[in-house]
Coordinates of C-alpha atoms in Angstrom, one line a residue:
M18 CA 1.9 -36.3 5.7
S19 CA 0.4 -39.3 3.8
V20 CA 2.2 -41.1 1.0
V21 CA -0.4 -40.0 -1.6
K22 CA -0.1 -36.4 -0.6
Q23 CA 3.7 -36.6 -0.8
R24 CA 3.5 -38.1 -4.3
K25 CA 1.1 -35.4 -5.4
E26 CA 3.3 -32.6 -4.1
S27 CA 6.3 -34.2 -5.7
G28 CA 4.5 -34.5 -9.0
L29 CA 3.4 -30.9 -8.9
A30 CA 6.9 -29.8 -8.2
K31 CA 8.3 -31.8 -11.2
L32 CA 5.5 -30.4 -13.4
G33 CA 6.4 -26.9 -12.4
D34 CA 10.1 -27.4 -13.2
L35 CA 9.1 -29.0 -16.6
M36 CA 6.9 -26.0 -17.5
K37 CA 9.9 -23.6 -16.8
S38 CA 12.2 -25.6 -19.1
F39 CA 13.3 -24.4 -22.5
Q40 CA 12.2 -27.7 -24.1
Y41 CA 8.6 -27.2 -22.8
R42 CA 8.4 -23.7 -24.2
Q43 CA 9.6 -24.9 -27.6
I44 CA 6.9 -27.7 -27.6
K45 CA 4.3 -25.2 -26.5
N46 CA 5.1 -22.7 -29.2
R47 CA 5.1 -25.4 -31.8
L48 CA 1.7 -26.7 -30.6
L49 CA 0.3 -23.1 -30.7
R50 CA 1.4 -22.6 -34.3
I51 CA -0.2 -25.9 -35.4
A52 CA -3.3 -25.4 -33.4
T53 CA -3.8 -21.9 -34.9
I54 CA -3.4 -23.2 -38.4
I55 CA -6.0 -26.0 -37.8
A56 CA -8.4 -23.7 -36.0
D57 CA -8.3 -21.2 -38.8
G58 CA -9.6 -23.8 -41.2
K59 CA -6.3 -24.7 -42.8
R60 CA -6.4 -28.2 -41.6
R61 CA -3.4 -30.3 -42.6
V62 CA -3.2 -34.1 -42.9
T63 CA -2.5 -35.5 -39.5
K64 CA -0.8 -38.9 -39.3
A65 CA -2.9 -40.5 -36.6
A66 CA -3.8 -44.2 -36.3
N67 CA -7.5 -43.4 -35.6
L68 CA -9.8 -40.6 -34.4
N69 CA -9.5 -41.7 -30.8
E70 CA -5.8 -41.4 -30.9
F71 CA -6.0 -37.9 -32.4
S72 CA -8.6 -36.8 -29.9
R73 CA -6.2 -37.7 -27.0
S74 CA -3.2 -36.1 -28.7
S75 CA -1.6 -32.9 -27.6
I76 CA -2.4 -31.3 -31.0
N77 CA -6.1 -31.8 -30.6
R78 CA -6.0 -30.4 -27.0
A79 CA -4.1 -27.4 -28.4
V80 CA -6.7 -26.9 -31.1
T81 CA -9.5 -27.1 -28.6
A82 CA -7.8 -24.5 -26.4
V83 CA -7.3 -22.1 -29.3
E84 CA -11.0 -22.5 -30.4
K85 CA -12.3 -21.8 -26.9
G86 CA -9.9 -18.9 -26.2
R87 CA -7.9 -20.7 -23.5
I88 CA -4.1 -20.7 -23.1
V89 CA -2.3 -23.6 -24.8
G90 CA -0.5 -25.7 -22.3
K91 CA -2.3 -24.3 -19.3
V92 CA -2.6 -26.8 -16.5
G93 CA -5.9 -27.1 -14.6
R94 CA -9.6 -26.7 -15.4
P95 CA -10.7 -24.7 -18.5
E96 CA -11.1 -21.0 -18.1
L97 CA -14.6 -19.7 -17.6
F98 CA -14.3 -16.8 -20.1
T99 CA -13.5 -16.8 -23.7
K100 CA -11.3 -14.1 -25.3
E101 CA -14.5 -12.3 -26.4
D102 CA -15.9 -12.3 -22.9
K103 CA -12.7 -10.9 -21.4
E104 CA -12.5 -8.1 -24.0
M105 CA -16.1 -7.2 -23.4
I106 CA -15.7 -7.2 -19.6
T107 CA -12.6 -5.1 -19.5
G108 CA -14.0 -2.8 -22.2
V109 CA -17.2 -2.1 -20.1
I110 CA -15.3 -1.6 -16.9
R111 CA -12.9 0.8 -18.6
I112 CA -15.7 2.8 -20.1
E113 CA -17.5 3.0 -16.7
R114 CA -14.3 4.3 -15.1
M115 CA -14.0 7.0 -17.7
T116 CA -17.4 8.2 -16.7
G117 CA -16.5 8.3 -13.0
V118 CA -18.1 5.0 -12.0
S119 CA -15.9 2.5 -10.1
Y120 CA -16.9 -1.2 -9.9
S121 CA -16.7 -2.8 -6.5
A122 CA -15.7 -6.5 -6.2
T123 CA -19.4 -7.4 -5.8
Q124 CA -20.5 -5.4 -8.8
T125 CA -17.7 -7.0 -10.9
K126 CA -18.8 -10.5 -9.7
R127 CA -22.4 -9.9 -10.7
F128 CA -21.5 -8.5 -14.1
M129 CA -19.2 -11.5 -14.8
E130 CA -22.0 -13.9 -13.8
S131 CA -24.4 -12.1 -16.2
V132 CA -21.9 -12.4 -19.0
L133 CA -21.6 -16.2 -18.5
T134 CA -25.3 -16.6 -18.1
D135 CA -26.0 -14.7 -21.4
R136 CA -23.4 -16.8 -23.3
K137 CA -24.8 -20.1 -22.0
I138 CA -28.3 -19.0 -23.0
R139 CA -27.2 -18.0 -26.5
S140 CA -25.4 -21.3 -27.0
G141 CA -28.3 -23.3 -25.7
E142 CA -26.4 -24.9 -22.9
E143 CA -28.5 -23.5 -20.1
E144 CA -32.0 -22.0 -20.0
N145 CA -33.1 -19.4 -17.5
Q146 CA -30.4 -20.6 -15.0
E147 CA -28.0 -18.1 -13.5
V148 CA -24.3 -19.0 -13.3
K149 CA -22.5 -18.4 -10.0
I150 CA -18.8 -17.8 -9.7
S151 CA -16.6 -17.7 -6.6
K152 CA -15.6 -14.5 -4.9
S153 CA -12.0 -14.9 -5.9
T154 CA -12.8 -14.9 -9.6
P155 CA -13.2 -11.1 -10.0
N156 CA -10.2 -10.5 -7.8
S157 CA -8.1 -12.7 -9.9
F158 CA -9.4 -11.1 -13.1
V159 CA -8.5 -7.6 -11.9
K160 CA -5.0 -8.7 -10.8
R161 CA -4.4 -9.9 -14.4
N162 CA -5.6 -6.5 -15.6
P163 CA -3.9 -3.9 -13.3
D164 CA -5.4 -1.0 -15.2
L165 CA -8.9 -2.0 -13.9
K166 CA -7.9 -1.4 -10.3
T167 CA -9.5 1.6 -8.6
S168 CA -8.3 3.5 -5.6
I169 CA -10.4 3.3 -2.4
P170 CA -11.6 6.7 -1.2
H171 CA -10.9 7.6 2.4
N172 CA -13.0 9.7 4.7
V173 CA -11.7 13.2 5.3
D174 CA -12.9 15.1 8.4
I175 CA -14.4 18.5 8.0
Q176 CA -11.4 20.3 9.6
R177 CA -9.0 18.9 7.0
L178 CA -11.5 19.5 4.3
S179 CA -11.9 23.2 5.2
V180 CA -8.2 23.9 4.7
S181 CA -7.7 21.8 1.6
N182 CA -7.9 24.7 -0.8
K183 CA -5.5 27.3 -2.3
Q184 CA -6.9 30.2 -0.3
S185 CA -6.1 28.5 3.0
L186 CA -2.7 27.1 2.1
Q187 CA -1.3 30.1 0.1
P188 CA -0.1 32.1 3.2
F189 CA 2.0 29.1 4.3
F190 CA 3.7 28.6 1.0
S191 CA 4.2 32.3 0.5
L192 CA 6.0 32.5 3.9
L193 CA 8.3 29.5 2.9
Q194 CA 9.1 31.2 -0.4
S195 CA 9.9 34.5 1.3
L196 CA 12.2 32.8 3.8
H197 CA 14.0 30.8 1.1
D198 CA 14.5 33.8 -1.1
T199 CA 16.1 35.6 1.9
H200 CA 18.3 32.9 3.4
K201 CA 18.9 30.5 0.5
Y202 CA 18.6 27.4 2.6
S203 CA 20.7 24.5 1.7
T204 CA 18.8 21.2 1.1
S205 CA 21.1 19.7 3.8
L206 CA 19.7 22.1 6.4
I207 CA 16.0 21.9 5.7
F208 CA 14.5 19.5 8.3
N209 CA 11.1 18.1 8.9
T210 CA 10.5 16.6 12.4
D211 CA 7.4 14.5 13.1
E212 CA 6.2 11.4 15.0
S213 CA 4.1 8.4 14.0
S214 CA 2.2 6.4 16.7
S215 CA 1.4 2.8 16.6
R216 CA -1.0 0.8 18.8
L217 CA 0.7 -2.2 20.4
S218 CA -2.5 -4.1 20.9
D219 CA -5.0 -5.4 18.3
T220 CA -7.9 -5.5 20.7
T221 CA -9.6 -2.4 22.2
K222 CA -10.3 -2.6 25.9
Q223 CA -13.5 -0.8 27.0
L224 CA -15.2 0.2 30.2
A225 CA -19.0 0.0 30.8
V226 CA -20.2 3.1 32.6
H227 CA -23.1 2.8 35.1
P228 CA -26.3 4.8 34.2
S229 CA -25.9 7.0 37.3
D230 CA -22.6 8.2 35.8
A231 CA -23.8 8.6 32.3
P232 CA -26.6 10.8 30.7
V233 CA -28.6 7.9 29.2
G234 CA -28.1 4.2 29.6
F235 CA -24.7 2.3 29.4
S236 CA -21.9 3.6 27.3
K237 CA -18.6 2.0 26.3
T238 CA -15.5 4.2 26.8
P239 CA -12.2 3.1 25.4
I240 CA -9.4 3.2 28.0
N241 CA -5.8 4.1 27.3
M242 CA -4.2 1.6 24.9
P243 CA -0.5 0.6 24.9
N244 CA 1.0 3.0 22.3
S245 CA 4.5 3.4 20.9
T246 CA 5.7 6.6 19.1
L247 CA 8.4 6.9 16.5
V248 CA 10.0 10.3 16.2
V249 CA 12.1 11.1 13.1
A250 CA 13.9 14.2 11.6
V251 CA 14.7 14.0 7.9
A252 CA 16.5 16.6 5.8
A253 CA 15.5 17.6 2.2
D254 CA 18.5 15.8 0.8
G255 CA 17.5 12.5 2.4
Y256 CA 19.8 12.7 5.5
S257 CA 18.2 11.7 8.8
L258 CA 19.0 12.5 12.4
P259 CA 18.9 9.7 15.0
S260 CA 15.4 8.4 15.5
L261 CA 13.6 8.1 18.8
V262 CA 11.2 5.5 20.1
L263 CA 8.9 6.3 23.0
W264 CA 8.0 3.0 24.7
P265 CA 5.0 2.7 27.1
S266 CA 6.6 1.3 30.2
K267 CA 8.5 2.4 33.3
K268 CA 11.7 0.7 32.1
L269 CA 12.9 -0.3 28.7
P270 CA 12.5 -4.0 28.0
Q271 CA 15.7 -5.9 27.3
E272 CA 14.6 -6.6 23.7
M273 CA 14.5 -2.8 23.1
K274 CA 17.9 -2.2 24.7
V275 CA 19.5 -4.6 22.2
L276 CA 18.3 -2.4 19.3
L277 CA 19.8 0.8 20.7
S278 CA 22.5 2.5 18.6
P279 CA 23.9 5.9 17.7
Q280 CA 21.1 6.1 15.1
L281 CA 18.3 4.9 17.4
H282 CA 17.3 6.1 20.8
A283 CA 14.6 4.8 23.0
W284 CA 13.0 6.3 26.1
A285 CA 10.6 4.7 28.5
D286 CA 7.4 6.6 29.2
N287 CA 4.2 5.5 30.9
D288 CA 1.9 6.4 28.0
G289 CA 4.2 6.4 24.9
W290 CA 2.8 9.7 23.7
M291 CA 4.7 12.8 22.9
I292 CA 4.3 15.5 25.5
D293 CA 6.0 18.9 26.2
A294 CA 8.8 17.5 28.4
L295 CA 9.7 14.7 26.0
F296 CA 9.7 17.1 23.0
A297 CA 12.0 19.5 24.8
R298 CA 14.3 16.7 25.8
Y299 CA 14.3 15.4 22.2
A300 CA 15.2 18.9 20.9
E301 CA 18.0 19.4 23.4
E302 CA 19.5 15.9 23.2
V303 CA 18.9 14.9 19.5
L304 CA 17.7 17.7 17.3
L305 CA 20.0 20.6 18.2
P306 CA 23.2 18.5 18.5
G307 CA 22.4 16.7 15.3
I308 CA 21.9 19.9 13.3
A309 CA 25.1 21.4 14.8
Q310 CA 27.0 18.3 13.8
R311 CA 25.6 18.4 10.3
R312 CA 26.6 22.0 9.9
K313 CA 30.1 21.3 11.0
L314 CA 30.5 18.2 8.8
L315 CA 29.3 20.1 5.7
D316 CA 31.2 23.4 6.6
L317 CA 27.9 25.3 6.7
N318 CA 28.3 26.9 10.1
E319 CA 27.2 30.3 8.9
D320 CA 24.1 29.1 7.0
R321 CA 20.7 29.2 8.6
C322 CA 18.6 26.1 9.1
L323 CA 14.9 25.7 8.4
L324 CA 12.9 23.4 10.7
L325 CA 9.3 22.4 9.7
L326 CA 7.0 21.3 12.6
D327 CA 3.3 20.5 12.9
S328 CA 1.1 22.4 15.3
H329 CA 1.0 19.7 18.1
P330 CA 0.6 21.3 21.6
S331 CA 4.0 19.9 22.7
R332 CA 5.7 22.4 20.3
A333 CA 4.3 25.5 22.0
Q334 CA 7.3 26.2 24.2
P335 CA 8.7 29.7 24.1
D336 CA 12.0 28.8 25.9
L337 CA 12.6 26.1 23.3
W338 CA 11.9 28.3 20.4
Q339 CA 14.4 30.9 21.9
K340 CA 17.1 28.2 21.7
F341 CA 16.2 27.6 18.1
A342 CA 16.5 31.3 17.3
V343 CA 19.9 31.6 19.1
T344 CA 21.3 28.7 17.0
S345 CA 20.1 30.3 13.7
I346 CA 17.3 27.8 13.2
D347 CA 14.1 29.2 11.6
V348 CA 11.0 27.3 12.8
V349 CA 7.9 27.2 10.7
T350 CA 4.8 25.3 11.7
F351 CA 2.2 23.9 9.2
I352 CA -1.3 25.2 9.1
P353 CA -3.4 23.1 11.5
H354 CA -5.1 20.1 9.9
S355 CA -3.2 20.5 6.7
T356 CA -0.2 18.2 7.3
H357 CA -1.8 15.5 5.0
L358 CA -1.1 17.9 2.1
T359 CA 1.9 20.0 3.3
Q360 CA 4.1 17.9 5.6
P361 CA 6.8 16.0 3.7
L362 CA 6.9 13.1 6.2
D363 CA 3.1 12.7 6.2
C364 CA 3.0 12.7 2.4
G365 CA 6.0 10.3 2.0
V366 CA 7.5 8.2 4.8
F367 CA 4.5 8.0 7.2
A368 CA 1.9 7.6 4.3
V369 CA 2.6 3.9 4.2
F370 CA 1.7 3.3 7.9

């Protein structure tokens, strides 16, 4: 690092500490009051040796900042937009949002450029010359006005869309209500079990298929990617059973073995996906013992348990469901393609992935 750069960084650090100090805030507030008085036309006699001295003084800089709508004491280049510009931009975007129109970053940038161009034309600074701003300007403007942010819509496939209505979901909720009215489940014994998969590689490997093996021309087919699966079971009161990680290898790596604990299990599997045999093993080694231990700890041995599962093919195992029934565990599966609305883990914990 050069000496000049070191001095610059040291100076910026000292300036940052100074701006945080109580003395700086006192001086800044005093300057703001004086500048406001002068800018309002109530100019008071200023004891300055000459006009040049006054023009270089902190009072004059504060007056200029107030007149131009900038922040007094702000370090750096002057802001592009006056107070009137900001109020107009935020007002227009808010009104558009109320009518159902959401501004993209590009649209916001163009709108802000048009505001600057119009102001310069009115003031006579520029004539018929468009003003360009950087791409970061609208992003920074929106960050300073969080209410202008808009949510990004996500595509919903037709199968999910077809069940996203009251008529399709009503039978599921009616069944839950009926079971709860009959058995009065404790929140400590209502569990939701699900898994979340994560791809372990950022790049997708693909294969080129020869024309003789494909209908028309070459086609790229993605091959199996390294995939890890996290399996969790959480109760309605926030309690969680030991989690399980399915790791795509023949043996667990040493780094994974170090993380193992009573609350975290890890099994090696070639693909890392949940299949029938692995779900049956998870139920027998983690799920059933965990629920039994929970019942004993809370002295709820006579209470029934409710287990909520999705409709993944690995769940369709009659022998396993018989074991659930023998241990007083009522299993209810969600309506296919509706877990984005009905499954607690998908709506909460896994929603951030």
